[in-house]
Amino acid sequence: MTSNARRRRNLLIALSFLLPNFLGFLIFTLGPVVFTFGAAFTNWDLQGIEPLRWVGLFNFATLFSDDRFWIYLVNTVYFLLGMPFAIAGSLAVAVLLSTKIRGLVVYRTLLYLPSVTSGVAVMLLWKVLYNPDFGPINHLIETFLSWLGFENAKGPTWLLSTQNLFALAVERLGFDSSQFGLGAREAIILMGLWGAVGGGNMLLYLAALTNVPRELQEAAELDGATRWQNFRNVTWPQLAPTTFFIVVMGFIGGLQGGFEQARVMTGGGPAGTTTTLAYYIYNKAFTEFQMGYASAVALVLFALIFAVTLINWKFGNKELNY
Amino acid sequence: MAAENVKGERARKFAAHVTLWVLAALSLLPFFWMVLTSFKPLAEVESPNPFPTEWHPENYRLVFEQVPFGRYYFNSVFIAAWCTFLVVLTSSMAAYAFSRLQWPGRDHVFRLYLATMMIPGLVTTIPNFSLMVRLHLLDSYQGLIIPAAFSAFGTFMLRQFMMSIHPALDESAEVDGARPWQIFWDIILPLARPGLVTLAIFTFMGNYGSLFWPLIMVKSEALRTLPIGMMYFDSQYGRQTNVLMAASVMNIVPLVVLFVVGQRFFVKGIMLGSVKG
């Protein structure tokens, strides 16, 4: 067989393996991405009220001058604030589990359960747990407060409250001191922490920790390093690739998150305080059927994720090379 | 000095166990509350005592009387099983082409796959939805299954796995006259089994709990999956917190069982998904 014929045969064999997957990839991923880039510049509306036409940058102009878009962007970023705590928690648990502790598998199983079961059923459960009148969370808080001597003190109203720890104003950009407190956003972040601390990131750290060379830590110990110094100067730099991966994935997932929580628990409220960009896109596209406008928001979200990932790469690679 | 060290070590171990038990308790408390509430009579739902004074297992039967919960179960499992089968099949074939076959342009195409993993699902959802409308697949099993039958992530993960299998294996099989399909089926797939099981578990769980796509695709009651059915249940009977909790328990039990049985695959899968290509 000539080498040309052989190469052609190899290509045909490879294509036959690749084809089913590649067709699906073209039809359901690559094609739609290209399509969205076009749709964002049209007035496409599934109800067909107006005839389809190009509107240029109209959707983007509307979007950037729409206060709601900026408010929902702030909400989306607000939810990312849980990420450093989730990562620190996962790392702490992984460090505890990596000390050849007995019962590792039991702890790992119990701690991982919240992230296995995430989804509608668990969100409905948390909605009840947060109920301000009879939910067990406020029951605990109120019992504790009355034990401290604050009789009849009330817990936060959680998912019903627009208050937040940054005193962000409601339905406008800016601050409002009366909004300081615990509200729907904190409730969703706390639920997220519950689901994330013992989850996949913890497993990643646990695996990375077992790969840190023992000799490095022993050498540092001999030099008289304290446990903290040892962790800070030996272990933490060795974990840099894992941390980098977790942070990048956290941003990618976090920026497009918040849909399920909003749809199941709050309806995006109260007063839009838990509406993220993802939920906004869903509403624009599938309850108002403004597909062109929703495509434009989706593209902005994509650009945002792209930019953040690039920044992560630039910054992260510097860290990694040290 | 040495005795002190041993003592310090013991105290540290003890503190670690206490911390881990507290964290484990925090992880489990919501589930305990859910299970206990699911056995309460309605009148006790708002009581601060987490334990029911009378046990009402018939709450579980009530779920099936109020909504076609068995149908929801069937739909979720049926759709998730089909998606899992198709994803594992198409991903393993593509992963084989990307990892063990030599062909021009291979790494460029693979990089294209990788690049799309960063694109938010929302960017593809709108065109996919309108495609389903055009093809008259709205509100059908096919419309729920087919778009979920292909996975760039699955391809990536299985490629990582197949790369770790020694190349001498297929070379010697080729010398013995085995055809590519035989090598794929008889040599690579059996060796990649842990990767396949891992991908299967992840895909099954993802589709079993999927909300967004069914939410926009399903119109008729007969096609409701568990997440859609749970939301409907909450909107209609949400005040019956005890029955709602019974439904939630039944929703998550399969996930817990699958996780406990397939735990080692989880750990492996999360590792594989993170290894850079």
Coordinates of C-alpha atoms in Angstrom, one line a residue:
Chain A
M1 CA 0.0 0.0 0.0
T2 CA 1.4 3.5 -0.8
S3 CA 1.8 5.9 2.0
N4 CA -0.9 8.2 0.5
A5 CA -3.5 5.5 0.3
R6 CA -2.6 4.5 3.8
R7 CA -3.0 8.0 5.1
R8 CA -6.4 8.3 3.4
R9 CA -7.5 5.0 4.9
N10 CA -6.4 6.2 8.4
L11 CA -8.3 9.4 8.0
L12 CA -11.5 7.5 6.9
I13 CA -11.2 5.2 9.9
A14 CA -10.7 8.1 12.3
L15 CA -13.7 9.9 10.7
S16 CA -15.9 6.9 11.2
F17 CA -15.2 7.0 14.9
L18 CA -15.4 10.7 15.2
L19 CA -18.5 11.3 13.0
P20 CA -21.4 10.7 15.5
N21 CA -19.9 12.9 18.1
F22 CA -18.7 15.5 15.6
L23 CA -22.1 15.8 14.0
G24 CA -23.7 16.4 17.4
F25 CA -21.0 18.9 18.2
L26 CA -21.6 20.8 14.9
I27 CA -25.4 20.8 15.3
F28 CA -25.8 21.4 19.0
T29 CA -22.7 23.4 19.9
L30 CA -20.7 25.0 17.2
G31 CA -23.6 25.8 14.9
P32 CA -25.6 27.4 17.7
V33 CA -22.7 29.5 18.8
V34 CA -22.3 31.0 15.3
F35 CA -26.1 31.4 15.1
T36 CA -26.2 33.3 18.4
F37 CA -23.5 35.7 17.1
G38 CA -25.9 36.5 14.3
A39 CA -29.1 36.5 16.3
A40 CA -27.8 39.1 18.7
F41 CA -27.9 41.7 15.9
T42 CA -31.6 41.1 15.0
N43 CA -34.9 41.9 16.6
W44 CA -35.8 38.1 16.5
D45 CA -38.9 37.5 18.6
L46 CA -40.5 34.1 18.8
Q47 CA -44.0 35.5 18.9
G48 CA -43.4 37.1 15.6
I49 CA -44.9 40.5 16.4
E50 CA -42.5 42.4 14.1
P51 CA -40.9 41.0 11.0
L52 CA -37.4 39.8 11.5
R53 CA -34.7 42.3 10.6
W54 CA -31.1 43.3 11.4
V55 CA -30.9 46.0 14.1
G56 CA -27.2 46.4 14.2
L57 CA -26.0 47.2 17.7
F58 CA -29.4 48.2 18.9
N59 CA -29.7 45.3 21.4
F60 CA -26.3 46.1 22.9
A61 CA -27.1 49.8 23.1
T62 CA -30.4 49.0 24.9
L63 CA -28.7 46.6 27.2
F64 CA -25.9 48.8 28.3
S65 CA -28.2 51.7 29.0
D66 CA -30.6 49.4 30.9
D67 CA -30.1 49.8 34.7
R68 CA -31.5 46.3 35.2
F69 CA -28.7 44.8 33.2
W70 CA -26.1 46.4 35.5
I71 CA -28.0 45.5 38.6
Y72 CA -28.2 41.9 37.5
L73 CA -24.5 42.0 36.7
V74 CA -23.8 43.2 40.3
N75 CA -26.0 40.4 41.6
T76 CA -24.0 37.9 39.6
V77 CA -20.8 39.2 40.9
Y78 CA -22.2 39.3 44.4
F79 CA -22.8 35.5 44.3
L80 CA -19.2 35.0 43.3
L81 CA -18.2 36.4 46.8
G82 CA -19.0 32.9 48.2
M83 CA -16.2 31.4 46.1
P84 CA -13.1 32.4 48.2
F85 CA -14.9 31.0 51.3
A86 CA -15.9 27.8 49.6
I87 CA -12.3 27.3 48.3
A88 CA -10.8 28.0 51.7
G89 CA -13.3 25.6 53.3
S90 CA -12.5 22.9 50.8
L91 CA -8.8 23.3 51.4
A92 CA -9.2 23.3 55.2
V93 CA -11.2 20.1 55.0
A94 CA -8.8 18.5 52.6
V95 CA -5.8 19.4 54.9
L96 CA -7.6 17.8 57.9
L97 CA -8.4 14.6 55.8
S98 CA -4.8 14.4 54.5
T99 CA -3.2 13.8 57.9
K100 CA -3.7 10.0 57.6
I101 CA -6.8 10.4 59.8
R102 CA -8.9 7.3 60.6
G103 CA -12.3 7.2 59.1
L104 CA -11.3 9.1 56.0
V105 CA -13.8 7.4 53.7
V106 CA -16.6 7.9 56.2
Y107 CA -15.9 11.6 56.5
R108 CA -15.4 12.0 52.8
T109 CA -18.7 10.4 52.0
L110 CA -20.7 12.4 54.6
L111 CA -19.1 15.7 53.5
Y112 CA -19.6 15.0 49.8
L113 CA -23.4 14.2 50.2
P114 CA -24.6 17.8 49.9
S115 CA -23.0 18.2 46.5
V116 CA -24.3 14.9 45.1
T117 CA -27.9 15.9 45.9
S118 CA -27.9 19.5 44.7
G119 CA -30.8 20.3 42.5
V120 CA -34.5 21.1 42.7
A121 CA -35.4 18.8 45.6
V122 CA -32.6 20.2 47.8
M123 CA -33.4 23.8 46.9
L124 CA -37.0 23.2 47.8
L125 CA -35.8 21.8 51.1
W126 CA -33.7 25.0 51.8
K127 CA -36.6 27.2 50.9
V128 CA -38.4 25.6 53.8
L129 CA -35.4 25.7 56.1
Y130 CA -35.2 29.4 55.5
N131 CA -38.9 30.0 56.2
P132 CA -38.8 33.0 58.6
D133 CA -41.9 31.9 60.5
F134 CA -41.4 28.1 61.1
G135 CA -38.1 27.2 59.4
P136 CA -35.6 25.5 61.7
I137 CA -32.8 28.0 60.9
N138 CA -34.7 31.0 62.3
H139 CA -35.9 28.8 65.2
L140 CA -32.3 28.1 66.1
I141 CA -31.3 31.8 65.7
E142 CA -34.2 33.0 67.8
T143 CA -33.6 30.4 70.5
F144 CA -30.0 31.5 70.7
L145 CA -31.0 35.2 70.8
S146 CA -33.4 34.7 73.6
W147 CA -30.8 32.7 75.5
L148 CA -28.5 35.8 75.1
G149 CA -31.3 37.8 76.7
F150 CA -32.9 39.3 73.5
E151 CA -36.5 38.1 74.1
N152 CA -38.8 38.2 71.1
A153 CA -35.9 39.1 68.8
K154 CA -36.6 38.0 65.2
G155 CA -34.2 36.3 62.8
P156 CA -33.7 37.6 59.3
T157 CA -36.4 37.0 56.7
W158 CA -33.8 35.4 54.4
L159 CA -35.3 34.7 51.0
L160 CA -38.0 37.4 51.5
S161 CA -35.5 40.1 52.3
T162 CA -33.7 42.6 50.0
Q163 CA -31.1 43.3 52.7
N164 CA -27.5 42.5 52.1
L165 CA -24.1 42.8 53.7
F166 CA -22.9 45.5 51.4
A167 CA -26.0 47.7 51.9
L168 CA -26.6 47.7 48.1
A169 CA -29.7 49.7 47.2
V170 CA -32.8 48.0 45.8
E171 CA -33.7 48.5 42.1
R172 CA -31.0 51.0 41.5
L173 CA -27.2 51.0 41.5
G174 CA -25.7 52.5 44.7
F175 CA -25.9 52.1 48.4
D176 CA -28.6 52.5 51.0
S177 CA -27.7 52.0 54.7
S178 CA -31.2 50.8 55.5
Q179 CA -30.5 47.7 53.3
F180 CA -27.7 46.5 55.6
G181 CA -28.4 43.0 56.9
L182 CA -28.9 39.4 55.9
G183 CA -31.2 38.7 53.0
A184 CA -31.9 36.5 50.0
R185 CA -28.5 36.8 48.5
E186 CA -26.7 35.7 51.7
A187 CA -29.2 32.8 52.0
I188 CA -28.3 31.6 48.6
I189 CA -24.6 32.0 49.2
L190 CA -24.8 30.1 52.5
M191 CA -26.7 27.3 50.8
G192 CA -24.0 27.2 48.1
L193 CA -21.2 26.9 50.7
W194 CA -23.1 24.0 52.3
G195 CA -23.1 22.3 48.9
A196 CA -19.5 23.2 47.9
V197 CA -17.2 22.9 50.8
G198 CA -17.1 19.1 50.9
G199 CA -17.6 18.7 47.2
G200 CA -15.4 18.2 44.1
N201 CA -12.9 20.9 45.0
M202 CA -12.2 19.3 48.3
L203 CA -11.5 16.0 46.5
L204 CA -9.2 17.8 44.1
Y205 CA -7.2 19.4 47.0
L206 CA -7.1 16.1 48.8
A207 CA -5.6 14.4 45.8
A208 CA -3.1 17.2 45.2
L209 CA -2.1 17.1 48.9
T210 CA -1.1 13.5 48.7
N211 CA 1.2 14.4 45.8
V212 CA 3.1 17.0 47.7
P213 CA 6.5 15.4 48.3
R214 CA 7.0 14.4 51.9
E215 CA 10.7 15.2 51.8
L216 CA 10.0 18.9 51.1
Q217 CA 7.9 19.2 54.3
E218 CA 10.3 17.2 56.4
A219 CA 13.2 19.4 55.2
A220 CA 11.3 22.5 56.2
E221 CA 10.4 20.9 59.6
L222 CA 14.1 20.2 60.2
D223 CA 14.9 23.8 59.5
G224 CA 12.5 24.7 62.3
A225 CA 9.5 25.9 60.3
T226 CA 6.2 26.1 62.2
R227 CA 3.2 24.2 60.8
W228 CA 1.8 27.4 59.4
Q229 CA 5.1 28.4 57.7
N230 CA 5.4 24.9 56.4
F231 CA 1.9 25.1 54.9
R232 CA 2.4 28.7 53.6
N233 CA 5.8 28.2 52.0
V234 CA 5.9 24.5 51.1
T235 CA 2.4 23.1 50.6
W236 CA 0.5 26.1 49.2
P237 CA 2.9 26.7 46.3
Q238 CA 2.7 23.0 45.4
L239 CA -1.0 23.4 45.3
A240 CA -0.9 26.3 42.9
P241 CA -2.0 24.4 39.7
T242 CA -5.0 22.9 41.6
T243 CA -6.0 26.3 43.0
F244 CA -5.6 27.8 39.6
F245 CA -7.9 25.2 38.0
I246 CA -10.5 25.6 40.8
V247 CA -10.5 29.4 40.5
V248 CA -10.8 29.3 36.7
M249 CA -13.7 26.8 36.8
G250 CA -15.3 28.7 39.7
F251 CA -15.4 31.9 37.6
I252 CA -16.7 30.1 34.5
G253 CA -19.4 28.3 36.5
G254 CA -20.2 31.2 38.8
L255 CA -20.7 33.9 36.2
Q256 CA -23.3 31.7 34.4
G257 CA -24.9 30.5 37.7
G258 CA -27.9 31.4 39.8
F259 CA -30.5 30.2 37.4
E260 CA -31.8 27.2 39.4
Q261 CA -31.8 29.1 42.7
A262 CA -33.7 32.0 41.2
R263 CA -36.2 29.7 39.3
V264 CA -36.8 27.4 42.2
M265 CA -36.4 29.5 45.4
T266 CA -37.0 33.2 44.8
G267 CA -38.4 33.8 41.3
G268 CA -35.4 36.2 41.0
G269 CA -36.8 38.4 43.8
P270 CA -37.4 40.0 46.1
A271 CA -37.3 43.1 43.9
G272 CA -34.8 41.4 41.5
T273 CA -32.1 41.0 44.1
T274 CA -31.4 37.4 43.2
T275 CA -31.8 37.7 39.5
T276 CA -28.4 36.9 37.9
L277 CA -27.5 37.3 34.2
A278 CA -28.4 33.7 33.5
Y279 CA -31.9 34.1 35.0
Y280 CA -32.3 37.3 33.1
I281 CA -31.4 35.6 29.8
Y282 CA -33.9 32.8 30.6
N283 CA -36.7 35.3 31.3
K284 CA -36.0 37.4 28.2
A285 CA -35.8 34.4 25.9
F286 CA -38.3 31.9 27.3
T287 CA -41.0 34.0 29.1
E288 CA -40.8 37.2 26.9
F289 CA -39.6 35.4 23.8
Q290 CA -37.2 38.3 22.9
M291 CA -34.7 35.9 21.4
G292 CA -32.5 38.6 19.7
Y293 CA -32.1 40.6 22.9
A294 CA -31.5 37.5 25.0
S295 CA -28.8 36.4 22.5
A296 CA -27.1 39.8 23.0
V297 CA -27.1 39.3 26.8
A298 CA -25.8 35.8 26.4
L299 CA -22.9 37.1 24.2
V300 CA -22.1 39.8 26.8
L301 CA -22.0 37.0 29.4
F302 CA -19.7 35.0 27.1
A303 CA -17.4 38.0 26.6
L304 CA -17.2 38.5 30.3
I305 CA -16.3 34.8 31.0
F306 CA -13.8 35.0 28.2
A307 CA -12.1 38.1 29.6
V308 CA -12.0 36.8 33.2
T309 CA -10.5 33.5 32.0
L310 CA -7.8 35.4 30.0
I311 CA -7.0 37.5 33.1
N312 CA -6.8 34.3 35.1
W313 CA -4.4 32.7 32.7
K314 CA -2.1 35.7 32.6
F315 CA -2.1 36.1 36.4
G316 CA -2.2 32.4 37.1
N317 CA 0.7 31.5 34.9
K318 CA 2.9 34.1 36.7
E319 CA 2.0 32.3 40.0
L320 CA 2.7 28.9 38.5
N321 CA 6.2 29.8 37.2
Y322 CA 7.5 30.7 40.5
Chain B
M1 CA 10.5 16.4 74.2
A2 CA 9.5 13.3 72.3
A3 CA 6.6 12.6 74.8
E4 CA 5.5 16.2 74.3
N5 CA 5.4 15.7 70.6
V6 CA 3.3 12.6 70.8
K7 CA 1.0 14.4 73.2
G8 CA 0.7 17.4 70.8
E9 CA 0.1 15.1 67.9
R10 CA -2.7 13.3 69.8
A11 CA -4.3 16.6 70.7
R12 CA -4.2 17.7 67.1
K13 CA -5.7 14.5 65.9
F14 CA -8.5 14.9 68.4
A15 CA -9.2 18.4 67.3
A16 CA -9.3 17.3 63.7
H17 CA -11.8 14.6 64.5
V18 CA -14.0 17.1 66.4
T19 CA -13.9 19.6 63.6
L20 CA -14.7 17.0 61.0
W21 CA -17.6 15.6 63.0
V22 CA -19.1 19.1 63.4
L23 CA -18.8 19.7 59.6
A24 CA -20.3 16.3 58.9
A25 CA -23.2 17.1 61.2
L26 CA -23.7 20.4 59.4
S27 CA -23.8 18.6 56.1
L28 CA -26.3 16.0 57.3
L29 CA -28.6 18.1 59.5
P30 CA -30.8 19.4 56.6
F31 CA -31.3 15.9 55.4
F32 CA -32.3 14.7 58.9
W33 CA -34.8 17.5 59.1
M34 CA -36.1 16.6 55.7
V35 CA -36.6 13.0 56.5
L36 CA -38.2 13.7 59.9
T37 CA -40.5 16.3 58.5
S38 CA -41.6 13.9 55.8
F39 CA -43.1 11.7 58.5
K40 CA -44.9 14.4 60.4
P41 CA -48.6 15.1 60.3
L42 CA -49.4 18.5 58.7
A43 CA -50.3 20.1 62.0
E44 CA -46.8 19.5 63.3
V45 CA -44.8 20.9 60.4
E46 CA -44.5 24.3 62.0
S47 CA -43.6 22.9 65.4
P48 CA -40.1 23.6 66.6
N49 CA -39.7 20.0 67.7
P50 CA -38.0 18.3 64.7
F51 CA -39.3 14.9 65.7
P52 CA -42.9 13.8 64.7
T53 CA -45.0 12.8 67.7
E54 CA -47.0 10.5 65.5
W55 CA -45.3 8.9 62.5
H56 CA -47.2 9.3 59.2
P57 CA -45.5 7.1 56.5
E58 CA -48.6 7.6 54.4
N59 CA -47.2 11.0 53.4
Y60 CA -45.2 9.0 50.9
R61 CA -48.4 7.4 49.5
L62 CA -50.0 10.8 49.3
V63 CA -47.3 12.1 46.9
F64 CA -48.4 9.4 44.4
E65 CA -52.1 10.3 44.9
Q66 CA -51.6 14.0 44.4
V67 CA -49.3 13.9 41.3
P68 CA -48.2 11.2 38.9
F69 CA -44.9 10.8 40.7
G70 CA -44.2 7.4 39.3
R71 CA -44.5 8.9 35.8
Y72 CA -42.0 11.6 36.8
Y73 CA -39.6 9.0 38.1
F74 CA -39.9 6.9 34.9
N75 CA -39.4 10.0 32.7
S76 CA -36.3 11.1 34.6
V77 CA -34.7 7.7 34.7
F78 CA -35.7 6.9 31.1
I79 CA -34.3 10.1 29.7
A80 CA -31.2 10.0 31.8
A81 CA -30.5 6.4 30.9
W82 CA -30.8 7.1 27.2
C83 CA -28.6 10.2 27.4
T84 CA -26.0 8.3 29.4
F85 CA -25.9 5.4 26.9
L86 CA -25.5 7.8 23.9
V87 CA -23.0 10.1 25.6
V88 CA -20.8 7.2 26.6
L89 CA -21.0 5.7 23.1
T90 CA -20.3 8.8 21.1
S91 CA -17.7 10.2 23.6
S92 CA -15.7 6.9 23.7
M93 CA -15.6 6.6 19.9
A94 CA -14.5 10.2 19.5
A95 CA -12.0 9.8 22.4
Y96 CA -10.5 6.8 20.6
A97 CA -10.1 8.8 17.4
F98 CA -8.5 11.7 19.4
S99 CA -6.2 9.6 21.5
R100 CA -5.1 6.4 19.6
L101 CA -5.5 7.1 15.9
Q102 CA -3.2 9.2 13.9
W103 CA -4.8 11.6 11.4
P104 CA -4.0 15.0 10.0
G105 CA -5.6 17.9 11.9
R106 CA -6.4 15.8 14.9
D107 CA -5.0 18.2 17.5
H108 CA -6.7 21.2 15.9
V109 CA -10.1 19.6 16.0
F110 CA -9.5 18.6 19.6
R111 CA -8.5 22.1 20.5
L112 CA -11.8 23.3 19.0
Y113 CA -13.6 20.9 21.3
L114 CA -11.7 22.2 24.3
A115 CA -12.4 25.8 23.4
T116 CA -16.1 25.3 23.3
M117 CA -16.1 24.0 26.9
M118 CA -15.7 27.6 28.1
I119 CA -18.8 28.8 26.2
P120 CA -21.7 29.2 28.5
G121 CA -24.5 26.7 27.8
L122 CA -26.9 29.7 27.6
V123 CA -25.2 30.8 24.3
T124 CA -26.3 27.5 22.6
T125 CA -29.7 27.1 24.3
I126 CA -31.6 29.7 22.3
P127 CA -30.7 28.4 18.9
N128 CA -31.1 24.8 20.1
F129 CA -34.6 25.6 21.3
S130 CA -35.6 27.1 18.0
L131 CA -34.1 24.2 16.2
M132 CA -36.3 21.8 18.2
V133 CA -39.3 24.0 17.4
R134 CA -38.5 23.7 13.7
L135 CA -38.0 20.0 13.8
H136 CA -41.3 19.6 15.8
L137 CA -39.4 18.0 18.6
L138 CA -40.7 20.4 21.3
D139 CA -42.4 18.4 24.0
S140 CA -41.0 15.0 22.9
Y141 CA -38.6 12.4 24.4
Q142 CA -36.4 12.8 21.3
G143 CA -36.2 16.6 21.9
L144 CA -35.1 15.9 25.5
I145 CA -32.6 13.2 24.7
I146 CA -30.9 14.0 21.4
P147 CA -29.3 17.4 22.2
A148 CA -28.0 15.9 25.4
A149 CA -26.4 12.9 23.6
F150 CA -23.1 14.5 22.8
S151 CA -20.6 15.8 25.3
A152 CA -17.3 17.7 24.7
F153 CA -16.5 17.2 28.4
G154 CA -17.0 13.4 28.1
T155 CA -14.8 13.3 25.0
F156 CA -12.1 15.2 26.8
M157 CA -12.3 13.0 29.9
L158 CA -12.2 9.7 28.1
R159 CA -9.4 11.0 25.9
Q160 CA -7.4 11.7 29.0
F161 CA -8.1 8.2 30.2
M162 CA -7.3 6.5 26.9
M163 CA -4.0 8.4 26.6
S164 CA -2.8 6.6 29.8
I165 CA -3.2 3.2 28.2
H166 CA 0.0 1.9 26.8
P167 CA 0.3 2.4 23.0
A168 CA 2.1 -0.9 22.5
L169 CA -1.2 -2.6 23.1
D170 CA -2.9 -1.6 19.9
E171 CA 0.3 -1.8 17.9
S172 CA 0.7 -5.4 18.8
A173 CA -3.0 -6.1 18.1
E174 CA -2.6 -4.4 14.7
V175 CA 0.4 -6.5 13.9
D176 CA -1.8 -9.5 14.7
G177 CA -4.2 -8.3 12.1
A178 CA -6.9 -6.8 14.3
R179 CA -9.1 -4.2 12.6
P180 CA -9.5 -0.7 14.3
W181 CA -13.1 -1.6 15.4
Q182 CA -11.8 -4.8 17.1
I183 CA -9.0 -2.9 18.8
F184 CA -11.5 -0.3 20.0
W185 CA -14.1 -2.8 21.2
D186 CA -12.0 -5.7 22.5
I187 CA -8.9 -3.9 23.9
I188 CA -9.4 -0.2 24.5
L189 CA -13.0 -0.2 25.9
P190 CA -12.4 -2.9 28.5
L191 CA -9.3 -1.1 29.7
A192 CA -11.1 2.2 29.8
R193 CA -14.0 0.8 31.8
P194 CA -13.3 2.8 35.0
G195 CA -13.4 6.0 32.8
L196 CA -16.6 4.8 31.1
V197 CA -18.3 4.1 34.4
T198 CA -17.3 7.4 35.8
L199 CA -18.6 9.3 32.8
A200 CA -21.8 7.2 32.9
I201 CA -22.4 8.1 36.6
F202 CA -21.8 11.8 36.0
T203 CA -23.9 11.9 32.9
F204 CA -26.8 10.1 34.6
M205 CA -26.8 12.3 37.6
G206 CA -26.5 15.5 35.5
N207 CA -29.5 14.5 33.3
Y208 CA -31.6 13.1 36.2
G209 CA -31.4 16.5 37.9
S210 CA -31.4 18.7 34.8
L211 CA -33.8 21.6 35.1
F212 CA -33.2 24.2 32.3
W213 CA -33.7 22.2 29.2
P214 CA -36.7 20.2 30.3
L215 CA -38.2 23.4 31.7
I216 CA -38.3 25.0 28.2
M217 CA -39.0 21.8 26.3
V218 CA -41.8 20.1 28.3
K219 CA -45.3 21.3 27.9
S220 CA -47.5 18.2 28.5
E221 CA -47.9 16.6 31.9
A222 CA -47.0 13.1 30.6
L223 CA -43.4 14.3 29.9
R224 CA -42.7 15.9 33.2
T225 CA -39.4 14.8 34.7
L226 CA -38.7 14.8 38.5
P227 CA -37.3 18.4 38.7
I228 CA -40.3 19.8 36.7
G229 CA -42.7 17.6 38.6
M230 CA -41.2 18.8 41.9
M231 CA -41.6 22.4 40.9
Y232 CA -45.2 21.8 39.9
F233 CA -45.8 20.0 43.2
D234 CA -44.4 22.9 45.1
S235 CA -46.6 25.4 43.2
Q236 CA -49.8 23.3 43.8
Y237 CA -49.3 21.7 47.1
G238 CA -46.3 23.6 48.6
R239 CA -48.2 24.3 51.8
Q240 CA -48.2 20.6 52.6
T241 CA -44.5 20.7 53.6
N242 CA -44.6 17.2 55.0
V243 CA -45.7 15.7 51.7
L244 CA -43.3 17.9 49.8
M245 CA -40.5 16.7 51.9
A246 CA -41.6 13.1 51.3
A247 CA -41.3 13.8 47.5
S248 CA -37.9 15.4 48.0
V249 CA -36.6 12.3 49.9
M250 CA -37.8 10.0 47.1
N251 CA -36.1 12.4 44.6
I252 CA -32.7 12.2 46.1
V253 CA -32.6 8.6 47.4
P254 CA -31.4 7.2 44.0
L255 CA -28.6 9.8 43.9
V256 CA -27.4 8.9 47.4
V257 CA -27.5 5.2 46.5
L258 CA -25.7 5.7 43.2
F259 CA -23.0 7.9 45.0
V260 CA -22.4 5.4 47.8
V261 CA -22.1 2.5 45.4
G262 CA -20.0 4.3 42.8
Q263 CA -17.9 6.4 45.2
R264 CA -14.5 5.4 44.0
F265 CA -15.4 6.4 40.4
F266 CA -16.4 9.8 41.6
V267 CA -13.0 10.5 43.1
K268 CA -11.4 9.2 39.9
G269 CA -13.7 11.1 37.6
I270 CA -13.2 14.5 39.3
M271 CA -9.4 14.0 39.0
L272 CA -9.6 13.0 35.3
G273 CA -11.8 16.0 34.4
S274 CA -9.2 18.4 35.8
V275 CA -6.1 17.0 34.2
K276 CA -5.0 19.5 31.6
G277 CA -4.7 18.1 28.1

